[in-house]
PDB file of C-alpha atoms in Angstrom:
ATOM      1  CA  UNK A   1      -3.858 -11.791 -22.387  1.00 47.00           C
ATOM      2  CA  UNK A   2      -0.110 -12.135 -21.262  1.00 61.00           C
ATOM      3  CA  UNK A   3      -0.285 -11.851 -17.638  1.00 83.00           C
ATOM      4  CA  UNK A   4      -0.155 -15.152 -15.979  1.00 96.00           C
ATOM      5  CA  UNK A   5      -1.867 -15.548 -12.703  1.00 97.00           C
ATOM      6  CA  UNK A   6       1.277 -15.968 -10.675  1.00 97.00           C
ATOM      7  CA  UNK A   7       2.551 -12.528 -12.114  1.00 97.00           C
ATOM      8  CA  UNK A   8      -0.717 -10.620 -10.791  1.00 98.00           C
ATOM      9  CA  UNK A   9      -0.865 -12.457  -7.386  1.00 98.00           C
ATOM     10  CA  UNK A  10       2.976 -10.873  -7.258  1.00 98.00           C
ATOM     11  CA  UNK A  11       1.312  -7.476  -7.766  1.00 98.00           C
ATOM     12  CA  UNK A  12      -0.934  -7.543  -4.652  1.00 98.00           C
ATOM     13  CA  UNK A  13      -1.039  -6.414  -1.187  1.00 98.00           C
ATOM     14  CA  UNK A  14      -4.391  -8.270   0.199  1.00 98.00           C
ATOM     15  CA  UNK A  15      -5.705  -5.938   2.877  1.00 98.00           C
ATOM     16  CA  UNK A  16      -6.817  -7.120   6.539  1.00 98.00           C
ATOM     17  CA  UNK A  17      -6.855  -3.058   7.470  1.00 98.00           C
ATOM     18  CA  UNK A  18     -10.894  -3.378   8.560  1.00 97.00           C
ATOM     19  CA  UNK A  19     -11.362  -2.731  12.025  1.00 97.00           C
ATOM     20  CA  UNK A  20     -14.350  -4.857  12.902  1.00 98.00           C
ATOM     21  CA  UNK A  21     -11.464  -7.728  11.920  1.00 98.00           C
ATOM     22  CA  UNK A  22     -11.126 -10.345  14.168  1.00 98.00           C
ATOM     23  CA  UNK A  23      -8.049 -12.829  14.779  1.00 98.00           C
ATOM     24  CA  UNK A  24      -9.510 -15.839  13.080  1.00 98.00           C
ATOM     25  CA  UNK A  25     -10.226 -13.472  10.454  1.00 98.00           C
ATOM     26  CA  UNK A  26      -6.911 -12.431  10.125  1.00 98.00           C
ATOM     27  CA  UNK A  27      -5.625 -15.952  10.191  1.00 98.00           C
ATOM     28  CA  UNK A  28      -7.933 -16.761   7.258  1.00 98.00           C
ATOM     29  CA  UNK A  29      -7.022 -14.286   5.101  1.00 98.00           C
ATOM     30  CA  UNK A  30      -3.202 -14.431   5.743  1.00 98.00           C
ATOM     31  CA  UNK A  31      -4.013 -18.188   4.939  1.00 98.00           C
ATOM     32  CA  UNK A  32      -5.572 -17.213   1.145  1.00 98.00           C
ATOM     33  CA  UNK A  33      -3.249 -14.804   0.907  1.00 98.00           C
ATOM     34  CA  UNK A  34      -0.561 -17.523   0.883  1.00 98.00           C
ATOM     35  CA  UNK A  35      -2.964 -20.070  -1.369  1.00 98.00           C
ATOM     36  CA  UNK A  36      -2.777 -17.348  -3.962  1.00 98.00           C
ATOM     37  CA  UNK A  37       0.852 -16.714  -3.364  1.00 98.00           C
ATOM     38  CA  UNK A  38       0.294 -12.883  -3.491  1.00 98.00           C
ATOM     39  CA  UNK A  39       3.218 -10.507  -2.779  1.00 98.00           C
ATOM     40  CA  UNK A  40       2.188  -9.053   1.072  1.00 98.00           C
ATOM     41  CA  UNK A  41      -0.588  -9.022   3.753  1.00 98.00           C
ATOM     42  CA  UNK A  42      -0.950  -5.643   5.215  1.00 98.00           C
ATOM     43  CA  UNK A  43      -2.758  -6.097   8.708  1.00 98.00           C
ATOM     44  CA  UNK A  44      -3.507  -3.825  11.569  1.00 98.00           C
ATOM     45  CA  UNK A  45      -0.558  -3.162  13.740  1.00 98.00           C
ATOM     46  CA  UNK A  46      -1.881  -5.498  16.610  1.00 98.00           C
ATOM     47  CA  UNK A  47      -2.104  -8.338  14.313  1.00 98.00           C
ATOM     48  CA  UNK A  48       1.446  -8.221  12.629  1.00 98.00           C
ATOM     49  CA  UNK A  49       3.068 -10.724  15.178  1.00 98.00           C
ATOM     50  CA  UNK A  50      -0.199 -13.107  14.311  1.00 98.00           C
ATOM     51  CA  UNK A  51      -0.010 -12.730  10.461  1.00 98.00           C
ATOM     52  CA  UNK A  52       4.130 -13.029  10.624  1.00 98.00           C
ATOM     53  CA  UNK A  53       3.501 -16.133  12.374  1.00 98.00           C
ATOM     54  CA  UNK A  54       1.079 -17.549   9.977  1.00 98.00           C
ATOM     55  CA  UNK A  55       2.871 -16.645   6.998  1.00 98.00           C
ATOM     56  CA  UNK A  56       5.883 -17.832   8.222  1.00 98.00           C
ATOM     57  CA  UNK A  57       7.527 -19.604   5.134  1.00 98.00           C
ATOM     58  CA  UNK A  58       4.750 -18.842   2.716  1.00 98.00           C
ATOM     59  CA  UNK A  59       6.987 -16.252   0.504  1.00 98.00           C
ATOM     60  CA  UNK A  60       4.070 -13.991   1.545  1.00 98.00           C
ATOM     61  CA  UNK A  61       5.564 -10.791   3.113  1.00 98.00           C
ATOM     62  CA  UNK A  62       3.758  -9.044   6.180  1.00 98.00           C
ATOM     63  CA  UNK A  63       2.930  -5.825   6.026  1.00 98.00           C
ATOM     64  CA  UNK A  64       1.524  -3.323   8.595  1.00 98.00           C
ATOM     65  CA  UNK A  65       0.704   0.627   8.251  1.00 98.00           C
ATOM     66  CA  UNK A  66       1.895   3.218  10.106  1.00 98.00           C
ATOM     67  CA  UNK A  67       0.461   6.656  11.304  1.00 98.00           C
ATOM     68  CA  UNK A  68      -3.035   5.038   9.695  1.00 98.00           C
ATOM     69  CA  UNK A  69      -5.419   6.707   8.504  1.00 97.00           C
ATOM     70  CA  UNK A  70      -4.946  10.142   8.715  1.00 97.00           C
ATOM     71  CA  UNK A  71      -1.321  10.721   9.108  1.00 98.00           C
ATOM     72  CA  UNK A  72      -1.755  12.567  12.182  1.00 97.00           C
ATOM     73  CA  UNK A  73       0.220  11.426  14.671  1.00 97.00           C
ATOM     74  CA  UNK A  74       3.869  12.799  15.473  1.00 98.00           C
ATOM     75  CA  UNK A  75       7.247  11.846  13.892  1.00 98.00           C
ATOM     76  CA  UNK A  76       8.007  10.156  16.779  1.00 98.00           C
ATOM     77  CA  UNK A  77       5.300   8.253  17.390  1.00 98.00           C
ATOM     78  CA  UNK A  78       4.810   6.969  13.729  1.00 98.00           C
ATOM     79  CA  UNK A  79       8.973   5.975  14.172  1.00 98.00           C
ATOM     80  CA  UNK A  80       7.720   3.979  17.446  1.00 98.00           C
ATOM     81  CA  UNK A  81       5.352   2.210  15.391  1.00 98.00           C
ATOM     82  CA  UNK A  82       7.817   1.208  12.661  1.00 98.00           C
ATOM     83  CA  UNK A  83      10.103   0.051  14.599  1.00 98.00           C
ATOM     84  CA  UNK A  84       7.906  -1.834  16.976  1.00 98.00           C
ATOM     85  CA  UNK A  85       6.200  -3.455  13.165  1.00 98.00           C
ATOM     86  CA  UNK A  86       9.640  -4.869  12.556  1.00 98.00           C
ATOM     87  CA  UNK A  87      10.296  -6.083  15.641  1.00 98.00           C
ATOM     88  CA  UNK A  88       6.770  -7.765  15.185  1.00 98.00           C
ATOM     89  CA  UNK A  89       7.498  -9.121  12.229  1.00 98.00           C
ATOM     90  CA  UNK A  90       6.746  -6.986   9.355  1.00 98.00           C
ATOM     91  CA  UNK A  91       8.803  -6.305   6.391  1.00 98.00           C
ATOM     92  CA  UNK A  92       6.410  -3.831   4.675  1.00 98.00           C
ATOM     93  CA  UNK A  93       5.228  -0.503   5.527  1.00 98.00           C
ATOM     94  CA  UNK A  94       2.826   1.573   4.418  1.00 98.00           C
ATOM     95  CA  UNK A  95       2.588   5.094   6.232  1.00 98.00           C
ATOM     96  CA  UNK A  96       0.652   7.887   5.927  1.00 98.00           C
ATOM     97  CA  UNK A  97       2.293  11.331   5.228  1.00 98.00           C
ATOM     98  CA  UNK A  98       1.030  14.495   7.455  1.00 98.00           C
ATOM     99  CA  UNK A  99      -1.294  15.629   5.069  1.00 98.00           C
ATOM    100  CA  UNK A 100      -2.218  18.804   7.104  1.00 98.00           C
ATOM    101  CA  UNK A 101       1.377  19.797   6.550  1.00 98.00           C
ATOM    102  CA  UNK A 102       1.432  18.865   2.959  1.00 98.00           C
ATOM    103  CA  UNK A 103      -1.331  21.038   2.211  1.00 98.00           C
ATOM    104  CA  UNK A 104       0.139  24.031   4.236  1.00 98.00           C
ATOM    105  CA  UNK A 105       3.357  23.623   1.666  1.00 98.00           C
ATOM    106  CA  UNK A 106       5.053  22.817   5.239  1.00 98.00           C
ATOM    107  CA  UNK A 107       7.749  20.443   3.131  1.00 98.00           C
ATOM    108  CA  UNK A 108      10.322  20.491   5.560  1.00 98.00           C
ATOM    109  CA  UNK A 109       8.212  18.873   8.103  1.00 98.00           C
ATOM    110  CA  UNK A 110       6.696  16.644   5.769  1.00 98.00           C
ATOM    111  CA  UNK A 111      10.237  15.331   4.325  1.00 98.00           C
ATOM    112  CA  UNK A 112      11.292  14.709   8.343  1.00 98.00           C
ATOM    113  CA  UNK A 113       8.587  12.999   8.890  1.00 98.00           C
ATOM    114  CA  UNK A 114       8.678  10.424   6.196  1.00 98.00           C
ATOM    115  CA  UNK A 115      12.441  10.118   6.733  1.00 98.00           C
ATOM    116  CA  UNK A 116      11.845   9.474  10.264  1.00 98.00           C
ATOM    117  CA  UNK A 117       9.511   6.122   9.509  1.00 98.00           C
ATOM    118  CA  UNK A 118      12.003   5.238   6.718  1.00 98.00           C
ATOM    119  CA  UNK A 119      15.529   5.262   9.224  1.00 98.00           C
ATOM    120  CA  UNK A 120      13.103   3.810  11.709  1.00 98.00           C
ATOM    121  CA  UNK A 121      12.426   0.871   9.165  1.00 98.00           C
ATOM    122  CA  UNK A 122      15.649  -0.530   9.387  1.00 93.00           C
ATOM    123  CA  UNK A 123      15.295  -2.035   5.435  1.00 92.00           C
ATOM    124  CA  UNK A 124      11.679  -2.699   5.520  1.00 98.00           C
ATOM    125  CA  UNK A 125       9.755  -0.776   2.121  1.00 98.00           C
ATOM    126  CA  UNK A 126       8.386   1.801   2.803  1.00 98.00           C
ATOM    127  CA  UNK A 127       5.539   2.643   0.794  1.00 98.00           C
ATOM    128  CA  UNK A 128       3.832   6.749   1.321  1.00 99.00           C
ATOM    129  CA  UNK A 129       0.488   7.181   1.487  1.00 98.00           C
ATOM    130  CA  UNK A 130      -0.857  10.448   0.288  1.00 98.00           C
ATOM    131  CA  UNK A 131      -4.717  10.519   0.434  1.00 98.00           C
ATOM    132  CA  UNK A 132      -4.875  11.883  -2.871  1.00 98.00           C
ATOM    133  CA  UNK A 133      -9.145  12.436  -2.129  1.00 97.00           C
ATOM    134  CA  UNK A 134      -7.353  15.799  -0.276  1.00 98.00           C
ATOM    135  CA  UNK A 135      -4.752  17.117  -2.211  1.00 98.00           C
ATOM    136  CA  UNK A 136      -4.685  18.791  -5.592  1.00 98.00           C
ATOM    137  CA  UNK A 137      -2.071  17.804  -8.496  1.00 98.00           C
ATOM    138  CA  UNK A 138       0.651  20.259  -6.882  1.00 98.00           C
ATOM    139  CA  UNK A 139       0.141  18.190  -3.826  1.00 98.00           C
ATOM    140  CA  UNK A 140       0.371  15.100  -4.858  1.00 98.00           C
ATOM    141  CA  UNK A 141       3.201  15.920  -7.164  1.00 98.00           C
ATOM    142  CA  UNK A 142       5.183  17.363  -4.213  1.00 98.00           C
ATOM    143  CA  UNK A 143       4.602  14.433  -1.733  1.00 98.00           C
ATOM    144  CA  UNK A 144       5.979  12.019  -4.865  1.00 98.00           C
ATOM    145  CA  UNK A 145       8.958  14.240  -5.011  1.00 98.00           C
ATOM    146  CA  UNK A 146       9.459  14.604  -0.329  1.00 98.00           C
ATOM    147  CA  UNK A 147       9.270  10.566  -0.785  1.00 98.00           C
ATOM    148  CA  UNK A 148      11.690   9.759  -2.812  1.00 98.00           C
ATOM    149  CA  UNK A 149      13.787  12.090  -1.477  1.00 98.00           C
ATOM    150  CA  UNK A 150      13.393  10.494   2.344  1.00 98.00           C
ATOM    151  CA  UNK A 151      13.937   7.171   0.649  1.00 98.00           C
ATOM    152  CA  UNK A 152      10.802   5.429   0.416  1.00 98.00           C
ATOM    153  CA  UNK A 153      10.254   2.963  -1.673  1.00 98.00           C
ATOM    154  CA  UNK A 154       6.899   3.465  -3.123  1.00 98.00           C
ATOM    155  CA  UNK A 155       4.258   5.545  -3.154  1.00 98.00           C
ATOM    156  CA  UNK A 156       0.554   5.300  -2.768  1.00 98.00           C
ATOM    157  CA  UNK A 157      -2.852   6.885  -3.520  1.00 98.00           C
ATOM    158  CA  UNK A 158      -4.898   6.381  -0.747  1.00 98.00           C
ATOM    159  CA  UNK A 159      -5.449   4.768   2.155  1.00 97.00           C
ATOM    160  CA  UNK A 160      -9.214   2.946   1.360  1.00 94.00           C
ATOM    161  CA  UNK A 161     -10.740   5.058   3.757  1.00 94.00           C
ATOM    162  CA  UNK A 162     -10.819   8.394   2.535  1.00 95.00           C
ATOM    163  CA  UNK A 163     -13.908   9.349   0.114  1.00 93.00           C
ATOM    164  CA  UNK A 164     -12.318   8.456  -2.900  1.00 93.00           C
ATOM    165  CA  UNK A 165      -9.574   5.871  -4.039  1.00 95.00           C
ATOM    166  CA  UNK A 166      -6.995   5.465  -6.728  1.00 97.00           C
ATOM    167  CA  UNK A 167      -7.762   6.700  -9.990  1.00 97.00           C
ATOM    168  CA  UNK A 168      -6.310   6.372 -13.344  1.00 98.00           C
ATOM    169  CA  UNK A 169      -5.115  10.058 -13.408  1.00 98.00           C
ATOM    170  CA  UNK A 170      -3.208   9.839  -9.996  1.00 98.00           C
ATOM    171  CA  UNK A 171      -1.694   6.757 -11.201  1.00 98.00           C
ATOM    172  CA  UNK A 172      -0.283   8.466 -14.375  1.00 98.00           C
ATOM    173  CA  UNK A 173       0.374  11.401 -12.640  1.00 98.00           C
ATOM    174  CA  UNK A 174       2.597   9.859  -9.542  1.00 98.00           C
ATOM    175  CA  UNK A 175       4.321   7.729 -12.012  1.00 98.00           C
ATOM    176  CA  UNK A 176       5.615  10.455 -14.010  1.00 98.00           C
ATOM    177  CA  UNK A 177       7.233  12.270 -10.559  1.00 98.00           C
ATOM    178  CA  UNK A 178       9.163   9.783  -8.971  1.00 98.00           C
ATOM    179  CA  UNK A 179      12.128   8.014 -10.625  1.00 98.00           C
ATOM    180  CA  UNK A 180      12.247   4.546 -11.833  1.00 98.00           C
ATOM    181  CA  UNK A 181      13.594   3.503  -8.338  1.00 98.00           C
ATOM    182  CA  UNK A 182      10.399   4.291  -6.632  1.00 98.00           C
ATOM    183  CA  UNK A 183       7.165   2.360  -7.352  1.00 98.00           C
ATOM    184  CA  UNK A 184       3.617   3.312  -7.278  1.00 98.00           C
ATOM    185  CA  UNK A 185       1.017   1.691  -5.486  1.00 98.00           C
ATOM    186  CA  UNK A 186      -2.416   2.031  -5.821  1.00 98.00           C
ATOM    187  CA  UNK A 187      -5.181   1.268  -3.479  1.00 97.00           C
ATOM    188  CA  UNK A 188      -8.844   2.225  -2.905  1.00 96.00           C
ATOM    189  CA  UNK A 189     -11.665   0.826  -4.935  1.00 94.00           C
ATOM    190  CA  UNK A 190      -9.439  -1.352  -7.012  1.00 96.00           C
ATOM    191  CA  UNK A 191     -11.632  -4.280  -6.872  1.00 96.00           C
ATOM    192  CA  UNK A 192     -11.686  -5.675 -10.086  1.00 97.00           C
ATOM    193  CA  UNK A 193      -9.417  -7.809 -12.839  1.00 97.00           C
ATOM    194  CA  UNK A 194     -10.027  -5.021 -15.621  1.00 97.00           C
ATOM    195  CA  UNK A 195      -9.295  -2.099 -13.484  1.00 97.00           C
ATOM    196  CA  UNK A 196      -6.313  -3.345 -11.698  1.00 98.00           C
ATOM    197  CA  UNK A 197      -4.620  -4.294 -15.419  1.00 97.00           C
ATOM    198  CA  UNK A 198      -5.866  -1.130 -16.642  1.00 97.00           C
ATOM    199  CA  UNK A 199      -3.920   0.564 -13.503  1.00 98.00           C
ATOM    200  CA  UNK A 200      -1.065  -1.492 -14.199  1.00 97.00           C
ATOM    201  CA  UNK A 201      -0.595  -0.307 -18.020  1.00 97.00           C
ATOM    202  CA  UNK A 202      -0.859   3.262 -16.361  1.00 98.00           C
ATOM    203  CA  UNK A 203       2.400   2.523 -13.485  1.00 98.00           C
ATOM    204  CA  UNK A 204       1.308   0.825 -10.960  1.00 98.00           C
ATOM    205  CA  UNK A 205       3.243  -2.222  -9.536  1.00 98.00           C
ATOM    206  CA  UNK A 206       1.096  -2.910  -6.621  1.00 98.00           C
ATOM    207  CA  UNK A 207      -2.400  -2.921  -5.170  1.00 98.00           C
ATOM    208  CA  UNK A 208      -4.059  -3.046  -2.119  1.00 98.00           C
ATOM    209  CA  UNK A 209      -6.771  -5.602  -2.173  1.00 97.00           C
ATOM    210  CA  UNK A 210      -9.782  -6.560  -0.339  1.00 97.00           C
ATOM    211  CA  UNK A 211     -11.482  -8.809  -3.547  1.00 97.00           C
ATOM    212  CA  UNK A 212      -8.064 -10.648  -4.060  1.00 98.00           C
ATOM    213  CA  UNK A 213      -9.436 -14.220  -4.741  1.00 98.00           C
ATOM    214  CA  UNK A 214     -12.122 -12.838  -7.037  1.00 98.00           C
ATOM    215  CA  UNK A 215      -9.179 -10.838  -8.995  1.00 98.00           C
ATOM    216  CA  UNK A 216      -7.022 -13.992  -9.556  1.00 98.00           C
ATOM    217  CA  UNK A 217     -10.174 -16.215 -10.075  1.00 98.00           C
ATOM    218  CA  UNK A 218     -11.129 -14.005 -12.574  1.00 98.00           C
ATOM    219  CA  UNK A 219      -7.673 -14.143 -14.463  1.00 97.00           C
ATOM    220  CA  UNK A 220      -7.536 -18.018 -13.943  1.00 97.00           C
ATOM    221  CA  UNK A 221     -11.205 -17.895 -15.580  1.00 97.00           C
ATOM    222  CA  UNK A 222     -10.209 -16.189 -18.714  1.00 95.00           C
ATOM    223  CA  UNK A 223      -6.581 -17.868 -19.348  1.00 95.00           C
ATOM    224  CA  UNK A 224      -8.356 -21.074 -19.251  1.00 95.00           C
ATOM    225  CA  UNK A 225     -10.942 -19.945 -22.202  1.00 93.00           C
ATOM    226  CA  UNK A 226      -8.339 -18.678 -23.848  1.00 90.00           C
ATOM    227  CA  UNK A 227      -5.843 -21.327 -23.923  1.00 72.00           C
TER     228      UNK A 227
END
């Protein structure tokens, strides 16, 4: 095993996205978020003043989503919410696309609205969601190609709250449509060691997490019985 547990923490986004989540529990989790030294948290848009606070000078990114989690509301209103994320604090943004419009081959409208969370960003990443539970391999293969070309930074399977998460197939799939310039992110049932390396090998460079500390315990396990 080659990965060292510093490289995987780098790899993870550890989600506070629940909405029974209360402040202390955001505070505790931005707090092993930074013990771990993982890449972002990504909290609910209330709590990204809290979390950038926390994490201040932790090298741990906050992150927020936007339009979450069904996409749904207007351009406008998901460019509000960007900017007023970055004023807040947050440097990383994970949106959801219109997925109605995607799957009405409405492109135009989909392309605007991405582009209109990624001007609206201001240099924050941008990272699409897609919901790929919805949309069939066209879809998805069309939303990859509207993202990159509104800029974005990354994109994503799922938002963890659709019936089904990131699989190995989307992964592979979305990795061969976008360019080397654009990552892919996978979230949604990726709650263990094997299956996020396994998702790795297949493209992704990031995950959302909920079982972060188990993940890196895990790894920190099995380096020391190997070494």
């Amino acid at each position: 095993m080659t990965s060292t547990v510093a490289d995987v923490a780098k790899m993870i986004d550890h989600s506070l996205l629940r909405p029974e989540l209360t402040a202390e529990d955001v505070r505790a989790g931005c707090d092993l978020a930074a013990r771990y030294a993982v890449a972002s948290v990504c909290v609910k848009p209330c709590d990204v003043a809290l979390a950038a606070t926390r994490l201040d000078g932790t090298g741990v990114s906050t992150g927020t989503v936007v339009g979450f989690p069904h996409g749904s509301s207007s351009s406008r209103t998901k460019a509000a919410e960007a900017r007023a994320a970055v004023s807040d604090g947050a440097r990383e943004l994970d949106m959801v696309l219109n997925i109605g419009r995607l799957r009405a081959g409405d492109d135009a409208a989909v392309l605007a609205d991405i582009r209109a969370v990624v001007e609206a960003a201001t240099g924050a990443v941008v990272k699409v969601i897609f919901e790929n539970a919805y949309l069939t391999d066209d879809e998805k293969v069309r939303a990859c190609r509207l993202s990159e070309q509104a800029g974005a930074a990354y994109v994503k399977t799922s938002t963890g709250f659709a019936p089904g998460g990131a699989t190995l197939a989307d992964i592979r799939l979305m990795r061969a449509n976008v360019s080397e310039r654009v990552k892919v992110k996978a979230a949604g049932g990726v709650r263990s060691l094997d299956l996020l390396l396994e998702m790795a090998a297949a493209g992704a460079a990031r995950f959302g997490a909920t079982t972060t500390a188990a993940i890196l315990d895990d790894l920190a396990g099995r380096l020391a019985r190997s070494g």
